[in-house]
Coordinates of C-alpha atoms in Angstrom, one line a residue:
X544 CA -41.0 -67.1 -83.0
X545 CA -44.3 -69.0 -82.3
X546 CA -46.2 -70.2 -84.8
X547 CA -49.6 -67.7 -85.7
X548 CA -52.6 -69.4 -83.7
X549 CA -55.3 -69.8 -86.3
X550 CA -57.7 -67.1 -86.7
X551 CA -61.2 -66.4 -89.0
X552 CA -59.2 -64.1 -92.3
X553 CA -60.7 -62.6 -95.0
X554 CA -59.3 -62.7 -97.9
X555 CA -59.6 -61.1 -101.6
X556 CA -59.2 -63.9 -103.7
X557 CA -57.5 -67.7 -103.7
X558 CA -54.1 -65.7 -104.8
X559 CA -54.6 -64.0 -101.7
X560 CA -54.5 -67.3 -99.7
X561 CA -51.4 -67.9 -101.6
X562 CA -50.0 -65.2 -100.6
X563 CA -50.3 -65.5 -96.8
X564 CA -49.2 -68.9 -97.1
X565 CA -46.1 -67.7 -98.9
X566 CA -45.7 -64.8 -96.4
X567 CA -46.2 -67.2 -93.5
X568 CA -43.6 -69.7 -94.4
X569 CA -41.1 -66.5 -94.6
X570 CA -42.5 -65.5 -91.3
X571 CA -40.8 -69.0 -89.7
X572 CA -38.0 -68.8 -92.0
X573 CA -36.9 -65.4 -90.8
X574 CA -36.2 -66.3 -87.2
X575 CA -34.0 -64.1 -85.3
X576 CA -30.6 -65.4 -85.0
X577 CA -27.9 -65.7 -82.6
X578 CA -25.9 -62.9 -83.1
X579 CA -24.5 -59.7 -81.0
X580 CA -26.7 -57.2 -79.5
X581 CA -24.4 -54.6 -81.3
X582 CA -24.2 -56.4 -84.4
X583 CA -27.9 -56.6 -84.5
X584 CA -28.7 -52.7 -83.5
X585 CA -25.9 -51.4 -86.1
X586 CA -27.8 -53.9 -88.7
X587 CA -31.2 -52.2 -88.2
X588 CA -30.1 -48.8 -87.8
X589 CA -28.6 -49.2 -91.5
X590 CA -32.2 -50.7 -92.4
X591 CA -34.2 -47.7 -90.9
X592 CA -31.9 -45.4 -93.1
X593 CA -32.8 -48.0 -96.0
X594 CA -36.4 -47.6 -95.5
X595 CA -36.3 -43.7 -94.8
X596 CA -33.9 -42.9 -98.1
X597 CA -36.8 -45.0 -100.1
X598 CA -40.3 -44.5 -98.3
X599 CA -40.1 -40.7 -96.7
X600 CA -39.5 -38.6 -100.0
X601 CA -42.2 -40.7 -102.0
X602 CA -45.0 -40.2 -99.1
X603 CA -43.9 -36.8 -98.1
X604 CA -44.2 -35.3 -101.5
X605 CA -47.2 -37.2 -102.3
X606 CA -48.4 -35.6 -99.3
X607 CA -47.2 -32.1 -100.2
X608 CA -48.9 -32.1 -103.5
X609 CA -52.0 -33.6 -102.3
X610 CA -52.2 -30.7 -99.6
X611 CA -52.0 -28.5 -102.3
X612 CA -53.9 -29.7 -104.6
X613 CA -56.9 -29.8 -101.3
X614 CA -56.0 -26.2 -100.6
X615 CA -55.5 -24.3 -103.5
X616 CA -59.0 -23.1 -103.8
X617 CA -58.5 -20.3 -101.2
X618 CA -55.7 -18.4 -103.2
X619 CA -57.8 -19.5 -106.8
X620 CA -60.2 -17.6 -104.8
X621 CA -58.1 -14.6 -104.7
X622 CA -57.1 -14.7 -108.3
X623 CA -60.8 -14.5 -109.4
X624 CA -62.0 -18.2 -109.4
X625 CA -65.6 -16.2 -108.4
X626 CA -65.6 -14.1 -111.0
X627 CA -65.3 -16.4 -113.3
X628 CA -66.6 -19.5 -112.9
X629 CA -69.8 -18.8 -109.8
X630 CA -70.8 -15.4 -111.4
X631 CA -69.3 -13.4 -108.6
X632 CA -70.0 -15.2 -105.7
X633 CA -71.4 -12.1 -103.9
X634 CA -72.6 -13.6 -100.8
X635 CA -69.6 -16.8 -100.7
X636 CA -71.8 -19.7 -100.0
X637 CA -70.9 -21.4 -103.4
X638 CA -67.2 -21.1 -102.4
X639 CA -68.3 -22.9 -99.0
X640 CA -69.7 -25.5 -101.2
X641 CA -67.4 -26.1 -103.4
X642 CA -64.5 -25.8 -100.8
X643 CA -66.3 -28.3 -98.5
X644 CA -68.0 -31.2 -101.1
X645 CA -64.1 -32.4 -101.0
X646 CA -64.8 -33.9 -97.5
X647 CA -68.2 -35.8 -98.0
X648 CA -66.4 -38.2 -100.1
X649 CA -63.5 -38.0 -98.2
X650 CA -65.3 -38.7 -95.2
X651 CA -67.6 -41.5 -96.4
X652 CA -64.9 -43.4 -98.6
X653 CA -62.5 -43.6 -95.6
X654 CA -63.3 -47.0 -94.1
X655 CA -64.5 -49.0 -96.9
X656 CA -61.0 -47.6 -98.6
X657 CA -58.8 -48.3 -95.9
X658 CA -60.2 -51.9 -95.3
X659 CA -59.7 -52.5 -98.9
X660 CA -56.3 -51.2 -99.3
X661 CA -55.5 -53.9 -97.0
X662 CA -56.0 -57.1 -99.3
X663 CA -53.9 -54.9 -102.0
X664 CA -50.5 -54.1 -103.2
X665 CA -49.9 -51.1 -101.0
X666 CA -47.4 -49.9 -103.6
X667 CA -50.4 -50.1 -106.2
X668 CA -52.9 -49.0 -103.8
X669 CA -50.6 -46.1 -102.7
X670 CA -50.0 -45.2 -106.6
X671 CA -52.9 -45.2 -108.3
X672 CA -54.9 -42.7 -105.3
X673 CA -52.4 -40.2 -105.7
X674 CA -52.6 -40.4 -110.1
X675 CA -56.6 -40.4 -109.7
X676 CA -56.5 -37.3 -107.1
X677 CA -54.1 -35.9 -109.4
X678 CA -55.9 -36.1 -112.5
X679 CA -58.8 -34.4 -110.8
X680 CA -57.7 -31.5 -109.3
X681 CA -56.1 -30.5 -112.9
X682 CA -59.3 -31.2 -114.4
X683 CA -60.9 -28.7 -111.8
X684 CA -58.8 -25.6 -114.9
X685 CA -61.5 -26.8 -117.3
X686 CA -64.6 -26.1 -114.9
X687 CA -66.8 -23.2 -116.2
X688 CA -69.6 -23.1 -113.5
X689 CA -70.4 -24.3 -110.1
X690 CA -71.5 -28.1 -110.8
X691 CA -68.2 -28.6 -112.4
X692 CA -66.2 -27.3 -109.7
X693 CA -68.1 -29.7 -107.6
X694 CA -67.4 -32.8 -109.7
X695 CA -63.8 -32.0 -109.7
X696 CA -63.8 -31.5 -105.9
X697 CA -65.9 -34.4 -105.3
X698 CA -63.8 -37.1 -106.8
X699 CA -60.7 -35.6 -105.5
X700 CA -62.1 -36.3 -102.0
X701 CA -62.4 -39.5 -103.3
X702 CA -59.1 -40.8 -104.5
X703 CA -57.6 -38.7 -101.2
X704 CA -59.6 -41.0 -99.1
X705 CA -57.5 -44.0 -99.9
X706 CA -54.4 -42.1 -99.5
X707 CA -54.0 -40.3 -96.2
X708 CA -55.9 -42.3 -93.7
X709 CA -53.9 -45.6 -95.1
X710 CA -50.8 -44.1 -94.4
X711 CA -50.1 -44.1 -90.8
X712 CA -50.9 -48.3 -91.2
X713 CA -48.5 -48.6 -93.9
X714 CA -45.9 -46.7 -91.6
X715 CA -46.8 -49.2 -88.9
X716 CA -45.3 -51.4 -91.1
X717 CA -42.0 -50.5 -90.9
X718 CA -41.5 -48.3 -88.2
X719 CA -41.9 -48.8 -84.3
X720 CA -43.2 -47.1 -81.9
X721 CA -39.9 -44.9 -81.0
X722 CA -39.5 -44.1 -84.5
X723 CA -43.2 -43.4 -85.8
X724 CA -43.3 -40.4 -84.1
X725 CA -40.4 -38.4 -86.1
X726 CA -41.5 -40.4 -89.2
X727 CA -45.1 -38.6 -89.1
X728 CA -44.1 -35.5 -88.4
X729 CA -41.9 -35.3 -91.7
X730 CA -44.3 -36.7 -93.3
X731 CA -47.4 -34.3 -92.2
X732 CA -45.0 -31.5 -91.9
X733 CA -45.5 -31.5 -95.8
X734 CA -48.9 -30.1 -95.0
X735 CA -47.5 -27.0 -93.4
X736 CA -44.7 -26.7 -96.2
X737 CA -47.6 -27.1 -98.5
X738 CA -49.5 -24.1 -97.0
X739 CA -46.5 -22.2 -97.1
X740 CA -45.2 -22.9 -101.0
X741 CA -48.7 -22.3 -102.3
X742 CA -48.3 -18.6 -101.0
X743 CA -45.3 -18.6 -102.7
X744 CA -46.6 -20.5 -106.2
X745 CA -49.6 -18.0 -106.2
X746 CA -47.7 -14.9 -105.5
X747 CA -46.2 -16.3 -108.6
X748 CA -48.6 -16.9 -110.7
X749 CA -50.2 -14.1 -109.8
X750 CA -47.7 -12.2 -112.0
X751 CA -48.1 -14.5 -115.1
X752 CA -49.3 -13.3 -118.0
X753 CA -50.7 -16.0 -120.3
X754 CA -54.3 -16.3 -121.8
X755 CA -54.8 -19.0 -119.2
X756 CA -56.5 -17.0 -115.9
X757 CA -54.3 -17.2 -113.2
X758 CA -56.6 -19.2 -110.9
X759 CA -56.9 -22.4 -114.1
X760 CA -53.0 -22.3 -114.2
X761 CA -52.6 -22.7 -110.6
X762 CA -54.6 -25.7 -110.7
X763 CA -52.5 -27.2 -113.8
X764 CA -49.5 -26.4 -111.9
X765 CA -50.3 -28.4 -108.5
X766 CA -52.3 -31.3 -110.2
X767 CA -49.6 -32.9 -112.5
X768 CA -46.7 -33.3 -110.9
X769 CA -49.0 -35.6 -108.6
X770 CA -49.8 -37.8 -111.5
X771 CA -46.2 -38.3 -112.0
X772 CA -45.6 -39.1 -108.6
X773 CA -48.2 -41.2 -108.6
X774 CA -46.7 -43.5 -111.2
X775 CA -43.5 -43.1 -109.5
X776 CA -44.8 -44.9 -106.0
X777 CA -45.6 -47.7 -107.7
X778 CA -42.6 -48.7 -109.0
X779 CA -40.2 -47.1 -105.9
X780 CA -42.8 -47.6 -102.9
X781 CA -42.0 -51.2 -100.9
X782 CA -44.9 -53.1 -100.1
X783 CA -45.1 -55.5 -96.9
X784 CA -42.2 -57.0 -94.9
X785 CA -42.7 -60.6 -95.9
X786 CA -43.6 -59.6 -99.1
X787 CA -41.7 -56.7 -101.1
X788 CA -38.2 -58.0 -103.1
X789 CA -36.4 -54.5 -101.9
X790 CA -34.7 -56.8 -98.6
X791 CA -32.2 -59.6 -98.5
X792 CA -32.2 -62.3 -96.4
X793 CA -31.2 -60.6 -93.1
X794 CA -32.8 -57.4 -93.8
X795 CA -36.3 -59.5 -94.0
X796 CA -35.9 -61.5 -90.9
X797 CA -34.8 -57.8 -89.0
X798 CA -38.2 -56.2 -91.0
X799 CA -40.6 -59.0 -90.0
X800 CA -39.7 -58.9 -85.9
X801 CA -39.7 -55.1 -86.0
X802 CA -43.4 -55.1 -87.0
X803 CA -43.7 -57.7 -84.7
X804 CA -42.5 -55.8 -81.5
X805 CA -45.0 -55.0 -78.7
X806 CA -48.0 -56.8 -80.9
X807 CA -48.3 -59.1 -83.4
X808 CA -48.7 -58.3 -87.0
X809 CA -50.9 -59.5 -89.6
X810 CA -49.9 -62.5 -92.4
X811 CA -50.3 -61.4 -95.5
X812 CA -53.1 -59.5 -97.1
X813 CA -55.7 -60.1 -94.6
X814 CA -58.2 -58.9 -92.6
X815 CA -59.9 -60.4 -89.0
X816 CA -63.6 -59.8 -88.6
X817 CA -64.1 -59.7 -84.9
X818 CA -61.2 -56.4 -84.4
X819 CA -63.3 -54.8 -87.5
X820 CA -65.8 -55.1 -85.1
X821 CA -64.1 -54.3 -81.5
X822 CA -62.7 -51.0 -83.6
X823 CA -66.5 -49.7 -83.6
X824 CA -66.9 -50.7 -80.4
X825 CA -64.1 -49.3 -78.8
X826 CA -64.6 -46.0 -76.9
X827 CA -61.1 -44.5 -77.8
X828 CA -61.8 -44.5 -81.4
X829 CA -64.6 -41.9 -80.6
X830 CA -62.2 -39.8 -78.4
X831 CA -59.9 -39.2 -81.3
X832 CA -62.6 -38.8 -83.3
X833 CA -63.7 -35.5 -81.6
X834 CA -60.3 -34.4 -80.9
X835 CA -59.8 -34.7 -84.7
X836 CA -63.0 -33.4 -85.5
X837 CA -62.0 -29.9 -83.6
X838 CA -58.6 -29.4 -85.2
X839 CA -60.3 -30.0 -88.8
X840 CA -62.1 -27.5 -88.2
X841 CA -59.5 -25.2 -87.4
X842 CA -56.9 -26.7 -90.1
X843 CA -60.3 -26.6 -92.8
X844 CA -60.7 -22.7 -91.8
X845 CA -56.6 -22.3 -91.9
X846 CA -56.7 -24.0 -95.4
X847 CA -59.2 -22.2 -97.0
X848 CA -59.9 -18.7 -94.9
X849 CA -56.0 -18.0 -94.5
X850 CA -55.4 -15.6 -96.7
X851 CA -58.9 -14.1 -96.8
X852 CA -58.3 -13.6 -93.1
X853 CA -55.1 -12.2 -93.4
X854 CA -56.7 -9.8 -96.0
X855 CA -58.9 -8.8 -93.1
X856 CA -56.0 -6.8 -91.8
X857 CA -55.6 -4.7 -94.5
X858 CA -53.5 -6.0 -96.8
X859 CA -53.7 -6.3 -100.3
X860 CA -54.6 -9.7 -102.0
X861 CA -50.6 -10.8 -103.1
X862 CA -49.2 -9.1 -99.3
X863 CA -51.5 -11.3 -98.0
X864 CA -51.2 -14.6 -99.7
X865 CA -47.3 -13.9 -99.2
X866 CA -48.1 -13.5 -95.3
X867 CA -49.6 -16.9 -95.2
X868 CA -45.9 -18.2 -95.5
X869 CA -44.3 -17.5 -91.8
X870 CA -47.4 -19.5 -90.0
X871 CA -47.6 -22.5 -92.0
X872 CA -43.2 -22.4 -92.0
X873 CA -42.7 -22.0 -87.9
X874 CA -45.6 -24.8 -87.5
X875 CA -43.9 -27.4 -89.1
X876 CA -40.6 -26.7 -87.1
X877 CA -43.0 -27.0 -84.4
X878 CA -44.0 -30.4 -85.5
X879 CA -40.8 -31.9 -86.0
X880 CA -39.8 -30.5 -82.4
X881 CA -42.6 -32.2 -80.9
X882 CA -42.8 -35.1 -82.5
X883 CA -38.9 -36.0 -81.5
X884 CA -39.8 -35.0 -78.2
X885 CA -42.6 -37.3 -77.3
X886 CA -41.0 -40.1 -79.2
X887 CA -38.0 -39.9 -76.8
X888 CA -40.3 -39.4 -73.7
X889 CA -42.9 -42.0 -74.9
X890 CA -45.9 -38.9 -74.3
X891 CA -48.2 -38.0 -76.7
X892 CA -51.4 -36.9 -74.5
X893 CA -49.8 -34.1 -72.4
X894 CA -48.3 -32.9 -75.8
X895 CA -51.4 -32.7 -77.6
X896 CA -53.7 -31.2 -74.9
X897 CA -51.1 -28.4 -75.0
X898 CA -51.4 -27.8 -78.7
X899 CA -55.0 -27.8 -78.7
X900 CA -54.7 -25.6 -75.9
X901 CA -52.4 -23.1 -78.2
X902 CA -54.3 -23.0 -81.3
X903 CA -57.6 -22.2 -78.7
X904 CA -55.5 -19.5 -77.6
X905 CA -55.2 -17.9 -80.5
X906 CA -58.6 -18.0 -81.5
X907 CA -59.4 -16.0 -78.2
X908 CA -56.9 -13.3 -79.1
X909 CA -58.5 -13.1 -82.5
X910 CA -61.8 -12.6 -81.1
X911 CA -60.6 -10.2 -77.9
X912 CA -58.1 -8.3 -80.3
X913 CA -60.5 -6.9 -83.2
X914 CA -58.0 -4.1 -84.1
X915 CA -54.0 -4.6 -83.3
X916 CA -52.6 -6.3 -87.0
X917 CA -49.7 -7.8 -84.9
X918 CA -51.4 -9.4 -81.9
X919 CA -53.6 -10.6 -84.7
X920 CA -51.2 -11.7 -86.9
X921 CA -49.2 -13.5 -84.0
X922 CA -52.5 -15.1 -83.6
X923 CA -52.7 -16.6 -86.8
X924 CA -48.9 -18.4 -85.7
X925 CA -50.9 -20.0 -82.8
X926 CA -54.1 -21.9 -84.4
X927 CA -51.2 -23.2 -87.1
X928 CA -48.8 -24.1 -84.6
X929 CA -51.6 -25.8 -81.9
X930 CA -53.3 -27.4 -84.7
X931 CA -51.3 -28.7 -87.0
X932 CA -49.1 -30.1 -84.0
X933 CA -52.0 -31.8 -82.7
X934 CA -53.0 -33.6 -85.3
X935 CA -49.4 -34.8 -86.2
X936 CA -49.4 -36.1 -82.4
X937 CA -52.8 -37.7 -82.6
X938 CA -52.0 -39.7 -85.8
X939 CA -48.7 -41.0 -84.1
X940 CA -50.5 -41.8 -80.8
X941 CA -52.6 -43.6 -82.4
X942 CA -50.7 -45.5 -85.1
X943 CA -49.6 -47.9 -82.3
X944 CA -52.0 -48.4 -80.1
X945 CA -55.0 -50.5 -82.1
X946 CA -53.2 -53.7 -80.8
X947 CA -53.6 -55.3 -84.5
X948 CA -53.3 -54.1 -88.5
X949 CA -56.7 -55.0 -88.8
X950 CA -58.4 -53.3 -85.9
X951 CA -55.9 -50.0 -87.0
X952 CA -57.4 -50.5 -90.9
X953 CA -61.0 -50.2 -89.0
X954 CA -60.2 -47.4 -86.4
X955 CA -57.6 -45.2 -88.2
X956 CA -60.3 -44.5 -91.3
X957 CA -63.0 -44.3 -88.6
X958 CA -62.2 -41.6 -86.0
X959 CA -60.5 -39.9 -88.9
X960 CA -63.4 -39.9 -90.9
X961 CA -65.6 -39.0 -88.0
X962 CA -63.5 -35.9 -87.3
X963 CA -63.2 -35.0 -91.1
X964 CA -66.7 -33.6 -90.5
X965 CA -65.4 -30.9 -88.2
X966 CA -63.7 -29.9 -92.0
X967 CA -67.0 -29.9 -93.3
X968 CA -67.7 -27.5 -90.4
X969 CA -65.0 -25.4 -90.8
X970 CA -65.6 -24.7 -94.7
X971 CA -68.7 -23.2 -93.3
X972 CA -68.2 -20.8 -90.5
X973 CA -66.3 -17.9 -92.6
X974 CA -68.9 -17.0 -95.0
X975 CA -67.6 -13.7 -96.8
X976 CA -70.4 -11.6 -95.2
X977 CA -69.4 -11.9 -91.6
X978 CA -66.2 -10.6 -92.2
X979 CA -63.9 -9.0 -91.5
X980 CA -64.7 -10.3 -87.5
X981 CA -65.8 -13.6 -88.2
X982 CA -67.0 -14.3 -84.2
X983 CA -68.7 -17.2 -85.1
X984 CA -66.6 -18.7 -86.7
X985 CA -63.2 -17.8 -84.4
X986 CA -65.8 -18.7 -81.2
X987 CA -66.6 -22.3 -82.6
X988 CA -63.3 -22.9 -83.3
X989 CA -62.3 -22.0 -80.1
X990 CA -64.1 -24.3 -78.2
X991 CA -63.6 -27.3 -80.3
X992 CA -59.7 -26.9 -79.2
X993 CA -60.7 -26.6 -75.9
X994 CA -63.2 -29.7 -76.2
X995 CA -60.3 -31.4 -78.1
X996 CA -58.0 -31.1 -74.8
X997 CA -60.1 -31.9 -72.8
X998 CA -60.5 -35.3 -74.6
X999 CA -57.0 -36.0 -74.7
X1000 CA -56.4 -35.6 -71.4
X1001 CA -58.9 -38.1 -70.6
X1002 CA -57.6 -40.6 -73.1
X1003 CA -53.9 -40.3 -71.8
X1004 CA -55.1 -40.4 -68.1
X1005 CA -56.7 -43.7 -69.1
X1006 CA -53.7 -45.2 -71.0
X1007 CA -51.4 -44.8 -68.1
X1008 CA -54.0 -46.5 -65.7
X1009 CA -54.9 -48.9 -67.7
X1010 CA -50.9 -50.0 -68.3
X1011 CA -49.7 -49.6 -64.7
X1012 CA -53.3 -51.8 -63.7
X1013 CA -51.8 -54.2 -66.6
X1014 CA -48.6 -54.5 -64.7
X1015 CA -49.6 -55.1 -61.4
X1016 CA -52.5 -57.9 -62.4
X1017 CA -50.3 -59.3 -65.2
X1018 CA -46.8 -58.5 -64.4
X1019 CA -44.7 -56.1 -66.2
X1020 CA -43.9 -57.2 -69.8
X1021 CA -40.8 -57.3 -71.5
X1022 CA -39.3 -54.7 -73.7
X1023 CA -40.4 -55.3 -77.3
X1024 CA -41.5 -58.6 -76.9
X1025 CA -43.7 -60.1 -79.4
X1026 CA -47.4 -60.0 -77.5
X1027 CA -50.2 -62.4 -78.7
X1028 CA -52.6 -59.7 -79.7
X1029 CA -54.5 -62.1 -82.7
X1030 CA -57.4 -62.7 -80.5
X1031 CA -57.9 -59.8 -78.2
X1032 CA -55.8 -56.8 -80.1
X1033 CA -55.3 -54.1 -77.4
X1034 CA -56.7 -55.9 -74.9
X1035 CA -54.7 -58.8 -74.4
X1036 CA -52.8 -58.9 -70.9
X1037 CA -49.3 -58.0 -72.2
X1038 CA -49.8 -55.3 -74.8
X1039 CA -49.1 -51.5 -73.0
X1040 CA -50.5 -48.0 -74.6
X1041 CA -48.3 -45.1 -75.5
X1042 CA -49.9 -42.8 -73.4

């Protein structure tokens, strides 16, 4: 492999330089030998099971647990979290507050976290989010009143902002772009599995009888088991390629042209100004940003209105937390489904403008159907499946096509953090007295999915002009062949888009 033209790096400290220096020499070391085709494939197929056995379970129960521990305050909300700690609540503004200061951290902290957890450990990084995020939504059982709720939420939002976005450039590391796909879907299908299990822990613990209230011990029972997992990622979590003592000799060299397939990656902890920079310039960033801005809205009203909208129908509180299950269950089939699909066909646009498509849908019949339970119900199946889909989709469509590990640590946090305020939104536009229609809020919603399709259809159009223009100025490149991408990221002649 060529040697790694020089380039203007950032780095956290002289131990850093070490350790790019160190990672560069294995970086030569590690050349690909000469050995069978077949060999070679049956050698990283056993390596992707490797990775999956001890990456996936860590990051996908992280991610379960930290989707509960986000979303738990609409069934708290059921089991008297009003009552008794915002003197009734009467008209649910404090609710919207206190359900939506998680995301002004969350969205401020994003890029500044990202970019940081770059020049770290991401095993340490990785660990010590998920015990601070932990320790805070357990303390959130000892708030009395509505400024405690708020500290709680608020540094929550915090720690979750160094976890979530940084994942899809930690996957990068290991996975390509035919396997990311499957990889995030697990991984975010979590979120649905998450929705559905904390039906199932309230229904639960709606039955307890303890001198805690019911709405406290819900939060003690979602917050601790993150800190434990926490603890546990630092010590089972790999960190980078070139770096991490869980390969051998031939596991490494296999690892280290992987990442470099179709791009090239980073050496060492690192960061390069000038694709900081061309990530805030770049147009596409902003495209994801409001397709990702519409679906958190949607996924922010799912999260925290779900069962209160369910209730709507006329169901009790525990029939309707219980109902929240089937939606949140079917859509992360639905994930998985897609997410092999547009790995095998190489499509992620087409696939996501048809999920945002679904989920507007069902906002329509919501608003159109003010009376039938089931066409309402069946409703509720749409926005979960359409949106939760789409943002799976988005994350993997994007987590390949920055061009560079720096100019993804700039553009992942940003559009994400961009579109976290459509959360914000969301938290808003169900306020307690507009029920039990809520035509604002199902109207807004609606067309953000729209507006969200109509952006990824753009963006996918462009991706596939832009490649086949590539080709017939530059020549077709060939398969998974390391591209120069150190000076111009995305841009450079050889590197292709997934569209």
């Amino acid at each position: 492999m060529p040697p790694i033209p020089q380039r203007q790096d950032l780095n956290a400290s002289g131990t850093a330089e070490k350790d790019a220096a160190k990672a560069e020499d294995c970086h030569v070391e590690y050349a690909p030998s000469a050995e069978t085709n077949s060999s070679r494939a049956e050698d990283e197929k056993r390596l992707v099971r490797k990775l999956d056995r001890r990456i996936l379970p860590v990051i996908c129960a992280m991610y379960f647990f930290a989707y509960l521990d986000r979303s738990n305050l609409g069934n708290a909300r059921l089991q008297g979290l009003p009552e008794d700690a915002l003197h009734g609540d009467p008209t649910g503004v404090l609710f919207d507050w206190v359900n939506s200061a998680f995301f002004f951290p969350y969205v401020l902290c994003q890029v500044p976290a990202i970019l940081l957890s770059k020049l770290c450990p991401p095993r340490i990084w990785i660990g010590s989010a998920a015990v601070g995020w932990g320790l805070c939504s357990t303390l959130m059982a000892t708030a009395f009143n509505f400024p405690g709720l708020m500290v709680a939420r608020i540094g929550l939002g915090v720690f979750e902002a160094g976890f979530s976005p940084g994942f899809p450039l930690y996957f990068g590391l290991f996975y390509t772009r035919e396997e990311i796909g499957m990889r995030v879907a697990w991984w975010f299908a979590f979120a649905q599995l998450a929705g559905a299990f904390s039906g199932l822990i309230a229904f639960g613990i709606q039955h307890a009888h303890t001198s805690v209230a019911n709405w406290r011990l819900l939060f003690i029972i979602e917050g601790i088991p993150t800190v434990l997992l926490g603890l546990c990622a630092m010590l089972i979590l790999p960190n980078r390629p070139e770096e991490t003592s869980m390969f051998n000799e031939k596991e490494r060299e296999i690892a280290i042209e992987r990442m470099n397939r179709g791009a090239r990656a980073d050496v060492g902890r690192v960061l390069q100004r000038e694709h900081i920079n061309a990530a805030f310039k770049d147009w596409k960033v902003y495209a994801g940003a409001i397709m990702y801005f519409g679906l958190n809205c949607a996924t922010a009203g799912i999260t925290g209105f779900l069962p209160t909208i369910i209730k709507t129908f006329g169901f009790t509180n525990t029939l309707a937390q219980l109902l929240t299950v089937p939606p949140y269950t079917v859509a992360a089939v639905c994930l998985c489904l897609l997410s092999y699909a547009s790995d095998r066909m190489q499509d992620r646009g087409s696939l996501t403008a048809g999920s945002c498509i679904l989920a507007g849908i069902g906002y329509i019949l919501l608003l159109a159907v003010p009376s039938d339970n089931h066409v309402r119900y069946f409703a509720t199946f749409c926005i979960t499946i359409g949106a939760y889909c789409a943002i799976g989709l988005i994350i993997s469509w994007y987590a390949h096509n920055f061009g560079s590990e720096s100019k993804k640590a700039a553009g992942t946090p940003l559009y994400m953090s961009l579109g976290q305020g459509g959360s914000v939104l969301g938290s808003h536009l169900f306020p307690s007295t507009e029920g039990p229609r809520y035509i604002r809020g199902f109207a807004v919603t609606a067309a953000l999915q729209f507006l969200a399709a109509l952006a990824a259809i753009v963006l996918t159009v462009y991706y596939r002009r832009e490649n086949r223009r590539r080709d017939r100025v530059y020549g077709e490149p060939a398969k998974d062949a390391t591209v120069d991408t150190s000076v111009l990221a995305d841009e450079a002649e050889d590197y292709r888009y997934t569209p």
